[in-house]
PDB file of C-alpha atoms in Angstrom:
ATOM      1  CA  UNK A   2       0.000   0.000   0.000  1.00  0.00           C
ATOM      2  CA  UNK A   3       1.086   3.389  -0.932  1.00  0.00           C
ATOM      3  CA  UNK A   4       1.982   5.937   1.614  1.00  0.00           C
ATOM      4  CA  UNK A   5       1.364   9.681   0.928  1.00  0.00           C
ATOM      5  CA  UNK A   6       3.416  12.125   2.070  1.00  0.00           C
ATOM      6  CA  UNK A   7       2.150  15.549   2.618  1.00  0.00           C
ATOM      7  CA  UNK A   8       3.923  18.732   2.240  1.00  0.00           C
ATOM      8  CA  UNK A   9       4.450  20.656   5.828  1.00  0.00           C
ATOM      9  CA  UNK A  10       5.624  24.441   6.076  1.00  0.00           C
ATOM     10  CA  UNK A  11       6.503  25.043   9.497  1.00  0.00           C
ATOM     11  CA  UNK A  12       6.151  28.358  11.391  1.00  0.00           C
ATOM     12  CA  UNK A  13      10.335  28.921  10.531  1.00  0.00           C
ATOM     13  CA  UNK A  14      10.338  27.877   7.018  1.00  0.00           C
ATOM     14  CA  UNK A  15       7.471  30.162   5.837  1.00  0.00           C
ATOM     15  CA  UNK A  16       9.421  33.226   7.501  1.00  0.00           C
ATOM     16  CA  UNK A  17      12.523  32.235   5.712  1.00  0.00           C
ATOM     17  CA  UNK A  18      10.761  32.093   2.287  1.00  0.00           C
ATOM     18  CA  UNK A  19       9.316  35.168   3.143  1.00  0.00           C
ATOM     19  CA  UNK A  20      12.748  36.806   3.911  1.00  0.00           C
ATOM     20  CA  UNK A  21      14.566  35.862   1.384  1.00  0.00           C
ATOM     21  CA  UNK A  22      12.005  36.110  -1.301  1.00  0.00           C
ATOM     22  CA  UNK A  23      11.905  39.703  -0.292  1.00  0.00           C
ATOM     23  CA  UNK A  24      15.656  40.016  -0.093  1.00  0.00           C
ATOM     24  CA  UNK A  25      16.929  38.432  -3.122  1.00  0.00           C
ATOM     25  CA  UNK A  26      14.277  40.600  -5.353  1.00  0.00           C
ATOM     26  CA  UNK A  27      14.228  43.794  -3.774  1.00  0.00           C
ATOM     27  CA  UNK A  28      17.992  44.284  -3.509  1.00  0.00           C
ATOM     28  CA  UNK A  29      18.834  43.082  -6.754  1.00  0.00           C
ATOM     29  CA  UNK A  30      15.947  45.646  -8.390  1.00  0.00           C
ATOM     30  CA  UNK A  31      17.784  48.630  -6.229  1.00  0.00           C
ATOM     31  CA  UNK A  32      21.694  47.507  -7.782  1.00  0.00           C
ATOM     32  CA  UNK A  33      20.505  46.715 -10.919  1.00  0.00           C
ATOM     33  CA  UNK A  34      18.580  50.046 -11.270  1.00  0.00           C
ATOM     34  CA  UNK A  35      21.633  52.006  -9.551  1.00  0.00           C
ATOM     35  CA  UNK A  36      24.204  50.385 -12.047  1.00  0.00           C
ATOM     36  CA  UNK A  37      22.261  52.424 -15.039  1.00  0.00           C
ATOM     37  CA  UNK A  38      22.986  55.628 -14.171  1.00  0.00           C
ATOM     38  CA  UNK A  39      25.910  55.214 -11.516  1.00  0.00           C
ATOM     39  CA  UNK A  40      29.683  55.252 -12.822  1.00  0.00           C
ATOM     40  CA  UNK A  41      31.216  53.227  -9.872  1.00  0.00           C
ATOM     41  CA  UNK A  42      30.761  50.746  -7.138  1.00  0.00           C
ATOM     42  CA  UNK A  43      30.514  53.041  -4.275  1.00  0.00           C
ATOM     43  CA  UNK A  44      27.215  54.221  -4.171  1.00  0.00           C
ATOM     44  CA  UNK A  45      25.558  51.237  -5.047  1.00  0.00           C
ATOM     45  CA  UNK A  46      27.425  49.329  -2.560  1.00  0.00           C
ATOM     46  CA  UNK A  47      26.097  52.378  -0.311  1.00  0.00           C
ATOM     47  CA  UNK A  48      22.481  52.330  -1.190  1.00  0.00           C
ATOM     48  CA  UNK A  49      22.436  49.032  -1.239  1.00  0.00           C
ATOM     49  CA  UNK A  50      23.616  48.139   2.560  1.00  0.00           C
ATOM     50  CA  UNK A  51      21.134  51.230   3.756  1.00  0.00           C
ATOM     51  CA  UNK A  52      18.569  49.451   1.339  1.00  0.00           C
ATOM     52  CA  UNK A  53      19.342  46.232   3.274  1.00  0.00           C
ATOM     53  CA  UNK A  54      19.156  46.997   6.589  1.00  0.00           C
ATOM     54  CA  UNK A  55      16.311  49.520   6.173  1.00  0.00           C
ATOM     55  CA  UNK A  56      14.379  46.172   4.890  1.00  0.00           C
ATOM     56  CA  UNK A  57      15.892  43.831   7.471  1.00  0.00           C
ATOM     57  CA  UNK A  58      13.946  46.724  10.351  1.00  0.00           C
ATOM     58  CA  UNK A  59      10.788  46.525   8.428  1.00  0.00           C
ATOM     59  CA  UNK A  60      10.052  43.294   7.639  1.00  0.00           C
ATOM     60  CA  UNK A  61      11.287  42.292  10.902  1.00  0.00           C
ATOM     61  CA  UNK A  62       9.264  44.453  12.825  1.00  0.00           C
ATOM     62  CA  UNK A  63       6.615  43.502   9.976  1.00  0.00           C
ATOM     63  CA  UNK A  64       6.954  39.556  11.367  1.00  0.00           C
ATOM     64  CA  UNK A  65       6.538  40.673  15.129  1.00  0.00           C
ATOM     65  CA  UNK A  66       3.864  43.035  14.538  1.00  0.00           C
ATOM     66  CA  UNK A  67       1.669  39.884  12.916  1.00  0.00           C
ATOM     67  CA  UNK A  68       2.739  37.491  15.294  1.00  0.00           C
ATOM     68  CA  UNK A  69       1.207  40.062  18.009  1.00  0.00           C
ATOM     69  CA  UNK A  70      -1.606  40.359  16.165  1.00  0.00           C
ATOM     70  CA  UNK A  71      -1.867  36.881  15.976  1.00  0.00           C
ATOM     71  CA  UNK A  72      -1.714  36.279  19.532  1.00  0.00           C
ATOM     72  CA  UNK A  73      -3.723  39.026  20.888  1.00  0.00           C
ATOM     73  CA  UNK A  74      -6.624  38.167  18.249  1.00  0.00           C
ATOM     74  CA  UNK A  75      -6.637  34.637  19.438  1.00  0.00           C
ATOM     75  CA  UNK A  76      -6.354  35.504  23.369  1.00  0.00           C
ATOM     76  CA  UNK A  77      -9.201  38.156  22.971  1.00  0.00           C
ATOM     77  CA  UNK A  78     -11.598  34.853  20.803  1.00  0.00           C
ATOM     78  CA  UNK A  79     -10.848  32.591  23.443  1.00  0.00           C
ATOM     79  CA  UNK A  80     -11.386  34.786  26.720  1.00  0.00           C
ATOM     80  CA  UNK A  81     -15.069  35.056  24.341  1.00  0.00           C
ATOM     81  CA  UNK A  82     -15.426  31.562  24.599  1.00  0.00           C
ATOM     82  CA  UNK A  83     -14.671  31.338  28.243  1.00  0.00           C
ATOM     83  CA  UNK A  84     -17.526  33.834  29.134  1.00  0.00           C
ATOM     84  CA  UNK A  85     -19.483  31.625  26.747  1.00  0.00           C
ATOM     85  CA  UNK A  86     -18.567  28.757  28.387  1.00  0.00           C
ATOM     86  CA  UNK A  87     -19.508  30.314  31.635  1.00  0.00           C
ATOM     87  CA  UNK A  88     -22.650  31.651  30.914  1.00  0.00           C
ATOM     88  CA  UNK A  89     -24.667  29.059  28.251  1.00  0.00           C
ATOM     89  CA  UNK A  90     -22.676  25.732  29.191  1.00  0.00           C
ATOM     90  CA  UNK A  91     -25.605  23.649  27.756  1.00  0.00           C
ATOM     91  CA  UNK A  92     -25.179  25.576  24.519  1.00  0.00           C
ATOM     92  CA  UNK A  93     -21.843  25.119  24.233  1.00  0.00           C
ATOM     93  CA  UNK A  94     -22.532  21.694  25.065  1.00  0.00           C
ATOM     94  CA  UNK A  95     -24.618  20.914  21.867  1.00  0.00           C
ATOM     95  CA  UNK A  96     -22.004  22.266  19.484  1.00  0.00           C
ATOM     96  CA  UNK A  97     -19.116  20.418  20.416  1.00  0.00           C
ATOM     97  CA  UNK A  98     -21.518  17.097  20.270  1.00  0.00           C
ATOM     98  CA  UNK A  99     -22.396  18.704  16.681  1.00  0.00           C
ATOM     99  CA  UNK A 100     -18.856  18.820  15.884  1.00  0.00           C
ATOM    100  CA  UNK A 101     -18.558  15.085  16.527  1.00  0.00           C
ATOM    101  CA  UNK A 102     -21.503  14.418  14.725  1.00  0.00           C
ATOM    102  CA  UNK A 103     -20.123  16.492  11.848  1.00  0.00           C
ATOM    103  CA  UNK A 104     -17.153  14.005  12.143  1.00  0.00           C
ATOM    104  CA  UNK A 105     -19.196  10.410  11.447  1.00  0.00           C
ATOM    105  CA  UNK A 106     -19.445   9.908  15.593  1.00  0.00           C
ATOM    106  CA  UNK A 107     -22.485   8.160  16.411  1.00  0.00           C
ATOM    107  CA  UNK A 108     -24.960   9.991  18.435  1.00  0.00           C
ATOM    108  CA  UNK A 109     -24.474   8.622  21.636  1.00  0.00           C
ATOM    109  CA  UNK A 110     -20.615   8.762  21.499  1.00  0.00           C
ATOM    110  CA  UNK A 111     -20.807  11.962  20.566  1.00  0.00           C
ATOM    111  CA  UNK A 112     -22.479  13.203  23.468  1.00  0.00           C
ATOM    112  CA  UNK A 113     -20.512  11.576  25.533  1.00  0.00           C
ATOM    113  CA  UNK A 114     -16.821  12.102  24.421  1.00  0.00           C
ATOM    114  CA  UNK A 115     -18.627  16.233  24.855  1.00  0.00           C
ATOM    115  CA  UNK A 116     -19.487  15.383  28.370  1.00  0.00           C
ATOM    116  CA  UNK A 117     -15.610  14.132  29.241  1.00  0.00           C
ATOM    117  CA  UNK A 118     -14.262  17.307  27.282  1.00  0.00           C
ATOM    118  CA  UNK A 119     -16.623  19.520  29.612  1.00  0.00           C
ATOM    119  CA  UNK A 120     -14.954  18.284  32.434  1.00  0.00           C
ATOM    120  CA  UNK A 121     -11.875  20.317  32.064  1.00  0.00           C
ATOM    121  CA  UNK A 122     -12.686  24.036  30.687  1.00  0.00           C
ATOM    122  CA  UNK A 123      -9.440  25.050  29.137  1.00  0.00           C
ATOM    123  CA  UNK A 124      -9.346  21.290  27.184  1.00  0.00           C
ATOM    124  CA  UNK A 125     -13.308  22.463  26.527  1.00  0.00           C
ATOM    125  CA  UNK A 126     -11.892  26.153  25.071  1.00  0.00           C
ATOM    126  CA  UNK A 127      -8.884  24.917  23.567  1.00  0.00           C
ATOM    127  CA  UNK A 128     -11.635  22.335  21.387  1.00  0.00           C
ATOM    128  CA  UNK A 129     -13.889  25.078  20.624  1.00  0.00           C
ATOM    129  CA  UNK A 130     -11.102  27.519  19.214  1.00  0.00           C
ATOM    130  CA  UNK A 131      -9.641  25.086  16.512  1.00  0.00           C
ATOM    131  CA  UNK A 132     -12.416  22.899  15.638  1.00  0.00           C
ATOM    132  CA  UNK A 133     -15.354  25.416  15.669  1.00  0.00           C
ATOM    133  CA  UNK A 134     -13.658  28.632  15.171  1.00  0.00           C
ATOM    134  CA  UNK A 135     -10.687  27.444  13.214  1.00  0.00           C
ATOM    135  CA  UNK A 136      -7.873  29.201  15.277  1.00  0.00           C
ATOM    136  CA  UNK A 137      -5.194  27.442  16.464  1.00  0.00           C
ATOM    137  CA  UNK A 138      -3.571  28.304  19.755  1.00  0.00           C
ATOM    138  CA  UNK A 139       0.098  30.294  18.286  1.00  0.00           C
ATOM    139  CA  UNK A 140       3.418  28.917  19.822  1.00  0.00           C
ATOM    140  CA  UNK A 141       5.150  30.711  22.626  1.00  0.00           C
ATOM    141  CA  UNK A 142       7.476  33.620  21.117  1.00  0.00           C
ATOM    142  CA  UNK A 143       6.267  33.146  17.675  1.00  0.00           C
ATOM    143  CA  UNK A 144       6.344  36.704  17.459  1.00  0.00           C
ATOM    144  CA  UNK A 145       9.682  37.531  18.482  1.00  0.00           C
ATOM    145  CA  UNK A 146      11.332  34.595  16.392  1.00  0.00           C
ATOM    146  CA  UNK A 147       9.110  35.136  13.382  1.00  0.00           C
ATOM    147  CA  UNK A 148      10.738  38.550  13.378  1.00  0.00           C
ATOM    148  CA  UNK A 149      14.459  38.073  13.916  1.00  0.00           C
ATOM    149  CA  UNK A 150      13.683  35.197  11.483  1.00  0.00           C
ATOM    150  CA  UNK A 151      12.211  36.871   8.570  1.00  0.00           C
ATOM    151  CA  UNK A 152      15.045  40.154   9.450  1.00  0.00           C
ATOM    152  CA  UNK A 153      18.281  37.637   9.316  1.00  0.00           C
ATOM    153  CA  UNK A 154      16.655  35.940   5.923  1.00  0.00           C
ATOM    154  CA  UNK A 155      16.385  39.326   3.979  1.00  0.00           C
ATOM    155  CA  UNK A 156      20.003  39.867   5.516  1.00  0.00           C
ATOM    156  CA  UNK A 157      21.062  36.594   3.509  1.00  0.00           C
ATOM    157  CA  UNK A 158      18.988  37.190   0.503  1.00  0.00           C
ATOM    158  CA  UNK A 159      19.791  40.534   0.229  1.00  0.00           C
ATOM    159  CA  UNK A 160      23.733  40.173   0.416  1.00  0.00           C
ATOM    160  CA  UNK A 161      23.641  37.724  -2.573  1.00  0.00           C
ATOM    161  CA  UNK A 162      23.359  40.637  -4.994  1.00  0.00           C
ATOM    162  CA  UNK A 163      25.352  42.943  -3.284  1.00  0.00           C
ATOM    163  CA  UNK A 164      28.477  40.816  -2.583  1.00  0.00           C
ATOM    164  CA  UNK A 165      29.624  40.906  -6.634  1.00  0.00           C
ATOM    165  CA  UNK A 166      29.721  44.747  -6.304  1.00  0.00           C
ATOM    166  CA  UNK A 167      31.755  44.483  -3.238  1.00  0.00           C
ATOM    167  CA  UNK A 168      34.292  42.277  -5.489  1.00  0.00           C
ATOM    168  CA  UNK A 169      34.734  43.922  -8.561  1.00  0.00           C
ATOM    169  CA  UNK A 170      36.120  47.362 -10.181  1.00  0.00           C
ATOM    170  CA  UNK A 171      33.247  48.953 -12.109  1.00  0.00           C
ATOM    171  CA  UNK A 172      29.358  48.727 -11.794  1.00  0.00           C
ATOM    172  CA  UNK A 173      29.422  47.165 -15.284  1.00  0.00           C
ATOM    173  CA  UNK A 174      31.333  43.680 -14.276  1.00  0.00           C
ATOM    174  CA  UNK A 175      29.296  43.731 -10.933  1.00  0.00           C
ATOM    175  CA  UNK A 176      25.820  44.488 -12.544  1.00  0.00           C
ATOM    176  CA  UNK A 177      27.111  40.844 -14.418  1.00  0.00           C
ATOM    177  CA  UNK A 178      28.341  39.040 -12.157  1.00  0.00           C
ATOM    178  CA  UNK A 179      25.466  40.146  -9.812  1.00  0.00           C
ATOM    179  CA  UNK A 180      22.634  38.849 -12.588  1.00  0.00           C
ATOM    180  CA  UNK A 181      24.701  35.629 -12.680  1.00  0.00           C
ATOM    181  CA  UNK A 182      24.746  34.528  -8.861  1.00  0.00           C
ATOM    182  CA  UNK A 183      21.311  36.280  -7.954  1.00  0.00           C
ATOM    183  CA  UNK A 184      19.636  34.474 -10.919  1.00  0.00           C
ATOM    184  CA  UNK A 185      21.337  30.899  -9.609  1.00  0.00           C
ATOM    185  CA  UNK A 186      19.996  32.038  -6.497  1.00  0.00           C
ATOM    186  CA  UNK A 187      16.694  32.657  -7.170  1.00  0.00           C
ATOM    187  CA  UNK A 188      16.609  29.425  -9.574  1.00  0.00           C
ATOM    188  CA  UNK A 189      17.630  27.428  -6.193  1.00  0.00           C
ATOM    189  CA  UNK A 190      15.367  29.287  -4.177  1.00  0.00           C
ATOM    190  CA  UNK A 191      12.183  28.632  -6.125  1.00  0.00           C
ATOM    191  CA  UNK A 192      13.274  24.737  -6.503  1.00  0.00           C
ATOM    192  CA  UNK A 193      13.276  25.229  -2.584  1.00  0.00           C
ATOM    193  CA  UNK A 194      10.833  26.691  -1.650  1.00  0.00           C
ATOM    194  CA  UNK A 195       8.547  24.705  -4.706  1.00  0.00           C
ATOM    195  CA  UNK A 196       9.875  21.880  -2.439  1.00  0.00           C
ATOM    196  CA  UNK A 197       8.554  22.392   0.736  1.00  0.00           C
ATOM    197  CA  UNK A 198       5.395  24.079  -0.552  1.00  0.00           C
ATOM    198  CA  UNK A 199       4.208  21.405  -2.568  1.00  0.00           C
ATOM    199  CA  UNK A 200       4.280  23.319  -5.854  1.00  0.00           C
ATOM    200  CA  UNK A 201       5.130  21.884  -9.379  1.00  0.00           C
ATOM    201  CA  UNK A 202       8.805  22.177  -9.074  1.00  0.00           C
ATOM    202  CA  UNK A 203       9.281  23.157 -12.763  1.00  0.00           C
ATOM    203  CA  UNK A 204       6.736  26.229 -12.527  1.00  0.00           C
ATOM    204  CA  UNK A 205       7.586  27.374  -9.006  1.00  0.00           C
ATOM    205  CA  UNK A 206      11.073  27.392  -9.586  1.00  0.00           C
ATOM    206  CA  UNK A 207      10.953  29.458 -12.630  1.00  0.00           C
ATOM    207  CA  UNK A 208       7.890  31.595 -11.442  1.00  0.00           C
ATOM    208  CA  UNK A 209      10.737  32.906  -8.885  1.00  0.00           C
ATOM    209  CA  UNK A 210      13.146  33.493 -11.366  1.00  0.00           C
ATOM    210  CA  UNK A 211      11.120  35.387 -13.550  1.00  0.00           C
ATOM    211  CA  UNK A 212       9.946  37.631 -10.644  1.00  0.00           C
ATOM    212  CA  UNK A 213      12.867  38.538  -9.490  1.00  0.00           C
ATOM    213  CA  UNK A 214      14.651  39.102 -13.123  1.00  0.00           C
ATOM    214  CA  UNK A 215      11.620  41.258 -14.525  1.00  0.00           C
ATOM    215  CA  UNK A 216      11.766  43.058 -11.470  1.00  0.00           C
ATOM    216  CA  UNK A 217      15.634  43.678 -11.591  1.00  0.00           C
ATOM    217  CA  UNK A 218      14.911  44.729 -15.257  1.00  0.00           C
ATOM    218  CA  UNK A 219      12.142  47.129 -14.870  1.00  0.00           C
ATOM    219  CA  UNK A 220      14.744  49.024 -12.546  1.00  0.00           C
ATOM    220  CA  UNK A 221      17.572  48.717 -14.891  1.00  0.00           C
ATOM    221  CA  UNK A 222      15.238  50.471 -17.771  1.00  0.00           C
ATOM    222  CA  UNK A 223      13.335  52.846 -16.154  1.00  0.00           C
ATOM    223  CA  UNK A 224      16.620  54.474 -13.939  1.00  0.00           C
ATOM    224  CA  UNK A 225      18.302  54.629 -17.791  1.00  0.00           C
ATOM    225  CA  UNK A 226      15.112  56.106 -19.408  1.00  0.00           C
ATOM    226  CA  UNK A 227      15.261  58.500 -16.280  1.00  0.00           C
ATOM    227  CA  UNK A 228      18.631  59.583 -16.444  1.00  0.00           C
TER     228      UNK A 228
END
């Protein structure tokens, strides 16, 4: 008999793709755009490390500000359900026994696998938040490590299109070299993150690519047409 595996995206691997996504693309537009009208390395390397750590603030702070949001909308449904709890128990009652039912449990077992979930009022809540409301309860310091996540993955992402510039004389050789790596990059990337997704590795992977490249192209043309 044939197993299936399904794909999984933990808490850490979505802020990673979500990091570096941002960090390989957005970079790479700001160099490649820069090397059209700038003679030399120095104020693209420049822009792009303010560019870089300007991004790694917001999106961190972006990642902790959801994961508070996340946490405080979830403690502020489930202090709701205590009150409801508290006030129409019998209510309450009926629709966990419905969400059994919903389930294929028999009548009878239904109300009474309720009845032993009653017993204990945060085990009660805690069944009524993810199988009636649909929230589940977020992990301790999600929002805190969501954000230094997501910050130190546009650190990475972003440095991969930078670096050539570091590393060669004019903007012309590191506008080249920087298409080359950030490209491979991106190609790996998408095969990655395609991967753990569950996407059509073919499409994902060059879905990706294409993002980032049109976007590092739009720059490079319109900062020429500018200038």
């Amino acid at each position: 008999m044939e197993i299936v595996k399904h794909k999984s995206s933990p808490d850490f691997i979505k802020d990673v793709i979500i990091g570096v996504s941002d960090g390989l693309t957005v970079p790479f537009a700001l160099t490649a755009g820069l090397s059209g009208v700038v003679g030399t390395n120095h104020l693209i390397i420049i822009s792009g490390i303010a560019e870089i750590a300007a991004g790694c603030i917001s999106m961190g702070l972006g990642g902790f500000l959801a994961g508070e949001s996340e946490s405080d909308h979830y403690k502020s449904v489930a202090n709701s359900e205590y009150r409801q709890v508290e006030a129409m128990p019998e209510s309450e009652l009926k629709e966990v026994e419905h969400a059994f039912l919903e389930m294929g449990v028999d009548a009878d077992l239904s109300h009474n696998v309720a009845l032993q979930i009653s017993r204990d009022k945060d085990r009660w809540v805690d069944f009524m938040m993810k199988f009636e409301i649909g929230l589940e309860k977020p992990v301790k310091n999600r929002a805190r490590k969501s954000g230094l996540n997501i910050a130190v993955s546009y650190l990475f992402g972003g440095l991969i299109p930078l670096t050539p510039y570091l590393l060669t004389p004019d903007n012309k050789s590191g506008l080249i070299w920087s298409c080359i790596v950030t490209i491979l990059a991106l190609i790996i990337f998408g095969f990655f993150k395609s991967k753990v997704t569950g996407q059509p590795l073919f499409l994902g992977t060059l879905k990706v690519a294409v993002i980032g490249i049109v976007a590092a192209a739009a720059a490079y043309l319109l900062a020429k047409a500018v200038s």
